[in-house]
Short mmCIF file of C-alpha atoms in Angstrom, two decimals:
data_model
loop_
_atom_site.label_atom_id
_atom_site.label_comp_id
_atom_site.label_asym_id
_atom_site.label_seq_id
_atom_site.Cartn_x
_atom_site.Cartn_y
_atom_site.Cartn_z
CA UNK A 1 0.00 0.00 0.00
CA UNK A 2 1.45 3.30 -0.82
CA UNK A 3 1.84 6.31 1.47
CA UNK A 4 -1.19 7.76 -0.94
CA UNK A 5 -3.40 5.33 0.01
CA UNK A 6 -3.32 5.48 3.65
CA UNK A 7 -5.68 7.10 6.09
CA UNK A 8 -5.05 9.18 8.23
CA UNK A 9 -6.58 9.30 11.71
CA UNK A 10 -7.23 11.36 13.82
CA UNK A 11 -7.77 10.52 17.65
CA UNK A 12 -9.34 13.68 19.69
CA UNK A 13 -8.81 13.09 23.39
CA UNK A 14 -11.57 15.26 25.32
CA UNK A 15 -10.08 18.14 27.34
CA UNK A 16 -12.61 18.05 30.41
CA UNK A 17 -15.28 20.36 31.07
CA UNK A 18 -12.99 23.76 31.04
CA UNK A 19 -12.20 24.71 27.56
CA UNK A 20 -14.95 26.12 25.35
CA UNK A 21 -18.20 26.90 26.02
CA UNK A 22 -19.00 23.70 26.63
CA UNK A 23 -17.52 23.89 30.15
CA UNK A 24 -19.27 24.37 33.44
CA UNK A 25 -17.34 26.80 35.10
CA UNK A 26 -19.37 29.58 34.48
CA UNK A 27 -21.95 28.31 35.94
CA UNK A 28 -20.64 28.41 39.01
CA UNK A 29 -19.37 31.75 38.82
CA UNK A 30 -23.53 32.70 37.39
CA UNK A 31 -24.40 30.74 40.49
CA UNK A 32 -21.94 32.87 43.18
CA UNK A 33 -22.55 35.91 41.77
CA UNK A 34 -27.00 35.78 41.78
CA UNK A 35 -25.97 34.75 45.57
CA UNK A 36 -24.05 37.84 46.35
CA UNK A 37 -26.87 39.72 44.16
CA UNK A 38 -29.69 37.97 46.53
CA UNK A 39 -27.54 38.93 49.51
CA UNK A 40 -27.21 42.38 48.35
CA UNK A 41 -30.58 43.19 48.02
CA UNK A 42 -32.19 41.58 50.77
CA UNK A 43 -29.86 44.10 52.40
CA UNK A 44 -30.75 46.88 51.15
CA UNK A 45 -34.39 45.85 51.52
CA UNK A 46 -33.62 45.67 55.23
CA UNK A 47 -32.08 48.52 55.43
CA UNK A 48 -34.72 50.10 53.96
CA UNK A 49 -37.37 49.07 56.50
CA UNK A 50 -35.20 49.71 59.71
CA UNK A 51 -35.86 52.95 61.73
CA UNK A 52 -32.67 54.90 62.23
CA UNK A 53 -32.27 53.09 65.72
CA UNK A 54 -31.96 49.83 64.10
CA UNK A 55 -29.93 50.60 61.68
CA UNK A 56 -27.25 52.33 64.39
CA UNK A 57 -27.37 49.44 66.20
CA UNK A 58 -26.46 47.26 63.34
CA UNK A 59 -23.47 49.80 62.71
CA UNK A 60 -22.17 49.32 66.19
CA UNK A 61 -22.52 45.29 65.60
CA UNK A 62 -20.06 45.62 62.64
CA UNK A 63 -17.60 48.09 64.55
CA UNK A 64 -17.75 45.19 67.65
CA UNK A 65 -14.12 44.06 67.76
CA UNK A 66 -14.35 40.64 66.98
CA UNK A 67 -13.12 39.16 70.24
CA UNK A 68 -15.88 40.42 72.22
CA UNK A 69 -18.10 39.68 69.48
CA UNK A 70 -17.02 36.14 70.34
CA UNK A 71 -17.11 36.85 73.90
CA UNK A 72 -20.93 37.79 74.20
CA UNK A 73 -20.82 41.26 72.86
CA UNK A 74 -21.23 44.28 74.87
CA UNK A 75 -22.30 43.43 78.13
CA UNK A 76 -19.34 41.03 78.22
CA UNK A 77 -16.86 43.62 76.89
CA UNK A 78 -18.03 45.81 80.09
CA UNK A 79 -16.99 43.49 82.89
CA UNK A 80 -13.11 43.24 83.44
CA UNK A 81 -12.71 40.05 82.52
CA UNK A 82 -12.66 40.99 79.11
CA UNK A 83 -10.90 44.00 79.25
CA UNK A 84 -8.30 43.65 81.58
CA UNK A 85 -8.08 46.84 83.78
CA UNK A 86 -10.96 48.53 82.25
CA UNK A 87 -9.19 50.80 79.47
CA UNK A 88 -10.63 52.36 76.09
CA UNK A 89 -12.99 49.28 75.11
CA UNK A 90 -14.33 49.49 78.76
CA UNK A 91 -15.57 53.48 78.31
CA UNK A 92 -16.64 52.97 74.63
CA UNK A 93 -19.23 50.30 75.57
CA UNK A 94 -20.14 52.29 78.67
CA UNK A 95 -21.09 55.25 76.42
CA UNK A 96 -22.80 53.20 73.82
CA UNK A 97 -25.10 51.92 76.26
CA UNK A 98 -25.40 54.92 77.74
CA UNK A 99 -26.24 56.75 74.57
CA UNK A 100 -29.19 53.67 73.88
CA UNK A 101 -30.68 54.55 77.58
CA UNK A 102 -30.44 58.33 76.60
CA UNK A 103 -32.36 57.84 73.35
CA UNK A 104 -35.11 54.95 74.49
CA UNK A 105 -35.97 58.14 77.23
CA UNK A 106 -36.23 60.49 74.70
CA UNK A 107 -38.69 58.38 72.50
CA UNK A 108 -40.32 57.61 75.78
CA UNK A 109 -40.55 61.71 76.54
CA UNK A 110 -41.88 62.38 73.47
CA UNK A 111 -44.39 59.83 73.19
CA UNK A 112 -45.83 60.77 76.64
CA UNK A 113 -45.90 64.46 75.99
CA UNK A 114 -47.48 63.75 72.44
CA UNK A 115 -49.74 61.67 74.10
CA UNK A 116 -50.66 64.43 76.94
CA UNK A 117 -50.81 67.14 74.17
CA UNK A 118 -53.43 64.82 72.75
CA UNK A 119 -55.18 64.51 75.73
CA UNK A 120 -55.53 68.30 76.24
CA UNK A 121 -56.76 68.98 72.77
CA UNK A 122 -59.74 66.57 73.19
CA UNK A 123 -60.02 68.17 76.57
CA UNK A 124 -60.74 71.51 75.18
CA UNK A 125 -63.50 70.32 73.11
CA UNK A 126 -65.21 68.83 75.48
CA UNK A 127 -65.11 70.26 78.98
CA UNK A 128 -66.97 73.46 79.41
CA UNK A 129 -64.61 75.81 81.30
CA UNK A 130 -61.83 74.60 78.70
CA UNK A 131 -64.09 75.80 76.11
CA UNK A 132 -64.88 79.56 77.07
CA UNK A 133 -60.94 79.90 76.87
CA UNK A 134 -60.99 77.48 73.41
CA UNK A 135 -59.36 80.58 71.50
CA UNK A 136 -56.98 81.56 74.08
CA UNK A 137 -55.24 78.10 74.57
CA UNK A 138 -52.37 77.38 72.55
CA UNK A 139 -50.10 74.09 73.10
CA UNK A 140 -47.33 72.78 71.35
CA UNK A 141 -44.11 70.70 71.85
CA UNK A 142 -40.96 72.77 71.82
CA UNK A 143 -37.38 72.05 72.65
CA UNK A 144 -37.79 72.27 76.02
CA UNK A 145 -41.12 69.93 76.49
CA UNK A 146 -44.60 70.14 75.67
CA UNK A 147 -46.09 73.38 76.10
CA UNK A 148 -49.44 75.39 77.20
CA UNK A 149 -50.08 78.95 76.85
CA UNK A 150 -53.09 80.86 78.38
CA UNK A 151 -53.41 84.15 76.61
CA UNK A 152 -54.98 87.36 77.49
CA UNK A 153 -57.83 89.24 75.63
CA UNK A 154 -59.67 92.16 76.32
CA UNK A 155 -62.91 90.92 75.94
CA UNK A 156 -61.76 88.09 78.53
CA UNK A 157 -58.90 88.61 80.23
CA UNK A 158 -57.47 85.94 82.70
CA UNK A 159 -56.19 88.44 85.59
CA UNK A 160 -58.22 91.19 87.23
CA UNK A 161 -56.73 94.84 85.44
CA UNK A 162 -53.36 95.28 86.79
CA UNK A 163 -54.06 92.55 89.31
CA UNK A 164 -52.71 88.98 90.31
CA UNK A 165 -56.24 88.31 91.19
CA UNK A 166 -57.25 85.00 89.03
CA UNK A 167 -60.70 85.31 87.61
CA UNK A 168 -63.00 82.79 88.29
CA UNK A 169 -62.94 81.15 84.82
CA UNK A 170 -58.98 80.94 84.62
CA UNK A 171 -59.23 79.29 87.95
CA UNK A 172 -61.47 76.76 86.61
CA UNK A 173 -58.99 75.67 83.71
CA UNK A 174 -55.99 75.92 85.90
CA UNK A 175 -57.50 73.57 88.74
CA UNK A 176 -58.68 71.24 85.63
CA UNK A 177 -55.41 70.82 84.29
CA UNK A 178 -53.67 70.34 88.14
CA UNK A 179 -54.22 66.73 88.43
CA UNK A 180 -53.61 66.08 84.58
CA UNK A 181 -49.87 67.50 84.63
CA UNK A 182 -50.26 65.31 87.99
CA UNK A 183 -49.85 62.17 85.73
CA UNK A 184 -46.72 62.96 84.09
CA UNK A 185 -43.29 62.12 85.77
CA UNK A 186 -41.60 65.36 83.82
CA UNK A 187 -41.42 68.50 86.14
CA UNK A 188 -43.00 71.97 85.05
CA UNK A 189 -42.00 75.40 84.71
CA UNK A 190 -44.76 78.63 85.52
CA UNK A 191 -43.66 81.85 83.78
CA UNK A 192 -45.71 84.81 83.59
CA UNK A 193 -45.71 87.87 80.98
CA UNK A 194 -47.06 91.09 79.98
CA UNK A 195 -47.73 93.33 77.37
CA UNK A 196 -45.34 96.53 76.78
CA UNK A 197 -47.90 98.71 78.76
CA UNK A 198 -45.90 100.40 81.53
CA UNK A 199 -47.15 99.46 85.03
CA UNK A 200 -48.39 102.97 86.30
CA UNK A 201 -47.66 103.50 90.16
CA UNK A 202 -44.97 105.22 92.22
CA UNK A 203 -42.63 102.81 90.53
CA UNK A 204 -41.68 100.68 93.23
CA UNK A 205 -43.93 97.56 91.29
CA UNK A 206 -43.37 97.05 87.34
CA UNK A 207 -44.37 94.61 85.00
CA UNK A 208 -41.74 92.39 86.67
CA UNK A 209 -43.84 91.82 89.64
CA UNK A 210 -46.71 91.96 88.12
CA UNK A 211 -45.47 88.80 85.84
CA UNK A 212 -44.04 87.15 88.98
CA UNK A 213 -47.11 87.16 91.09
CA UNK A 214 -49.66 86.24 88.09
CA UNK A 215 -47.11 83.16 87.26
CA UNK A 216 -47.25 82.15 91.05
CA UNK A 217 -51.00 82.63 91.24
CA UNK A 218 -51.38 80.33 88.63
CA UNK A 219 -49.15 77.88 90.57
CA UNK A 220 -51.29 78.28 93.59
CA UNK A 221 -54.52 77.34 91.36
CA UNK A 222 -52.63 74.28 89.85
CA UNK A 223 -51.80 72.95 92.74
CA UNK A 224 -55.65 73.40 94.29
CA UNK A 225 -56.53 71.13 91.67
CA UNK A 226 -53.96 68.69 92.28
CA UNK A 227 -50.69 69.11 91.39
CA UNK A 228 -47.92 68.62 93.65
CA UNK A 229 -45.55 70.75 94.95
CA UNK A 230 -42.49 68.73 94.15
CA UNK A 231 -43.64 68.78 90.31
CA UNK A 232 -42.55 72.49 89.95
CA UNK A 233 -39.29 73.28 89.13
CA UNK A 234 -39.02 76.89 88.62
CA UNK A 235 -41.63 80.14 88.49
CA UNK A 236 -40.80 82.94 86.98
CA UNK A 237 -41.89 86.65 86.01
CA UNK A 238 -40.35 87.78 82.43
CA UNK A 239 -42.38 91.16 81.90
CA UNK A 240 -42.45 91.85 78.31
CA UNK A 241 -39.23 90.34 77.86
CA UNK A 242 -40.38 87.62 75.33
CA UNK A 243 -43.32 88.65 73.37
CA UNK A 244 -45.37 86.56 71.69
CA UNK A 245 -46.32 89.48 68.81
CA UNK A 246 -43.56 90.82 68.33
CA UNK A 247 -44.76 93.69 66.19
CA UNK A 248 -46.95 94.44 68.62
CA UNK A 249 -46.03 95.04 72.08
CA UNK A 250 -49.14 96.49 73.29
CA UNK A 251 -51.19 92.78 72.13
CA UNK A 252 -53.13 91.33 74.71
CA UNK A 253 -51.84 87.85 73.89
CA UNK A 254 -48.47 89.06 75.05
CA UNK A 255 -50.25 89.02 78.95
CA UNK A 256 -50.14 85.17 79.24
CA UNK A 257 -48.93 82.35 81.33
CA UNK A 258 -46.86 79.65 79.84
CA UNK A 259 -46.86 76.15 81.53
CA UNK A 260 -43.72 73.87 79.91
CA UNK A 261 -43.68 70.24 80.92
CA UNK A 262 -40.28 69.44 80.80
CA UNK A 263 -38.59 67.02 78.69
CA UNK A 264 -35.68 65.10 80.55
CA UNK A 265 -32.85 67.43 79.05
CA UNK A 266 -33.96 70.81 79.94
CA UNK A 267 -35.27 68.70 83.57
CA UNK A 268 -31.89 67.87 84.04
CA UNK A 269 -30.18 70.88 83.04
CA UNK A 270 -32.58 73.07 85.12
CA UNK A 271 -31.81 71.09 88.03
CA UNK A 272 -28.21 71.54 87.66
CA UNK A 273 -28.35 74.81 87.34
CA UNK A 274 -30.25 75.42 90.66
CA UNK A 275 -27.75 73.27 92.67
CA UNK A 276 -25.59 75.02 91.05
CA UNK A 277 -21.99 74.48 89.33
CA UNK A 278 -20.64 71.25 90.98
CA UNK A 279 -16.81 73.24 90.55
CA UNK A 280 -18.56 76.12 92.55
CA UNK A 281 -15.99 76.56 95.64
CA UNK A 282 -18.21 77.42 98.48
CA UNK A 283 -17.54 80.18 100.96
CA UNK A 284 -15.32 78.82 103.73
CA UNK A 285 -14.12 75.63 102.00
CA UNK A 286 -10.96 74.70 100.20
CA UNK A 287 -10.87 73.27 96.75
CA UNK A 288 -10.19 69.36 96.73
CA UNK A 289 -10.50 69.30 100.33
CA UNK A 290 -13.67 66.63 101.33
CA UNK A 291 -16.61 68.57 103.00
#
């Protein structure tokens, strides 16, 4: 047979599943990468649906060194055991759970003064002395706490003219809302004002006294009703230092009284300041040196 004549084979040995697209690598790399798609999205879904609380709290989680992650987490990264000595670790976790008690108060503040807010508004509509002083009433949550002012008009004014004297139907309303603010844990401030109109006497009483008094009348009334002493924090006269039209001085709405329910910050802070500065030396005594 001549070299012509022969055939020629040929013998194709299969490379496995890699070359080509007849391989299944890919699919495995399809497979890992809808995972990490999945995974991606679910986040974001939860994310999405997480109040801002929740989604600090998973922050702090990831920022968890991972040995007290191990260990239990937080509460286990405050005992010593875990931190040897206390240190840097010890007074981060301290604050964070500080910061959570600080912040499940304040929801817990404002629900309950939302919730009291609520309560006066339906109040006004249905009792009958809130309702002769309907248009006079304003209330409204501010940064200090949920607050009510009583406002002045000429046609129904809350005082006697020039007076502390509390008219019968502002006595009413103020013993009505004594055991309501009652309820509340959150202390109170009383502050009184007045219009621009100059008090007219020998001038040894101004619109300063005048505010004072009518602010602690109204405390007096409040606590006829109900309210306790220890529930006041401060009363205070502020003349026509803080209008409430400021274009107009001479409004009768500037004569009010303005009760605050405090949240726990300003609470806090007021009570501070009427102990007074803790680095206050006090007459007779040495710094450093135990009373």
């Amino acid at each position: 047979m001549s070299v012509k004549d022969q055939k020629v084979i040929v013998k194709r040995v299969g490379g496995g599943h890699g070359g080509g697209h007849h391989g299944g690598g890919w699919k495995i790399a399809y497979a890992d990468f809808m995972t990490a798609m999945m995974a991606f999205f679910l986040v974001m879904w939860l994310l999405s649906i997480s109040s801002p609380k929740q989604r600090e709290g998973i922050a702090e989680h990831f920022r968890m060194p991972l040995k007290v992650a191990l260990n239990g987490g937080e509460k286990v990264a405050m005992s010593a055991s875990v931190v040897p000595g206390g240190g840097s670790d010890m007074a981060h976790s301290d604050g964070d759970v500080k910061r959570t008690a600080d912040d499940e108060q304040d929801e817990s503040d404002a629900a309950r003064l939302d919730a009291m807010k609520k309560k006066l508004e339906e109040l006004m509509d249905s009792s009958p002395n809130f309702k002769q002083l309907r248009s006079q009433i304003l209330i409204d949550i501010t940064t200090e706490g949920l607050r009510l002012q009583i406002v002045d008009s000429d046609k129904r004014p809350m005082f006697d003219l020039a007076s502390a004297r509390v008219v019968p139907y502002m006595r009413a309303v103020l013993r009505d809302l004594g055991p309501m603010l009652n309820e509340l844990p959150n202390k109170l401030t009383v502050s009184g004002h007045t219009d621009s109109i100059v008090y007219a006497n020998d001038g040894t009483y101004s619109n300063w006294e005048l505010s004072a008094d009518r602010a602690n009348a109204s405390r007096r009334e409040l606590m006829v009703g109900g309210l306790s002493d220890a529930k006041v924090l401060r009363v205070v006269g502020l003349s026509d230092s803080a209008h409430l039209d400021r274009d107009n001085p001479r409004n009768p709405i500037n004569r009010r009284i303005s009760i605050i329910v405090l949240n726990h910050h300003t609470q806090e802070r007021f009570e501070r300041e009427n102990r007074g500065d803790a680095t206050m030396v006090l007459p007779g005594k040495q710094p450093g040196r135990p009373s």
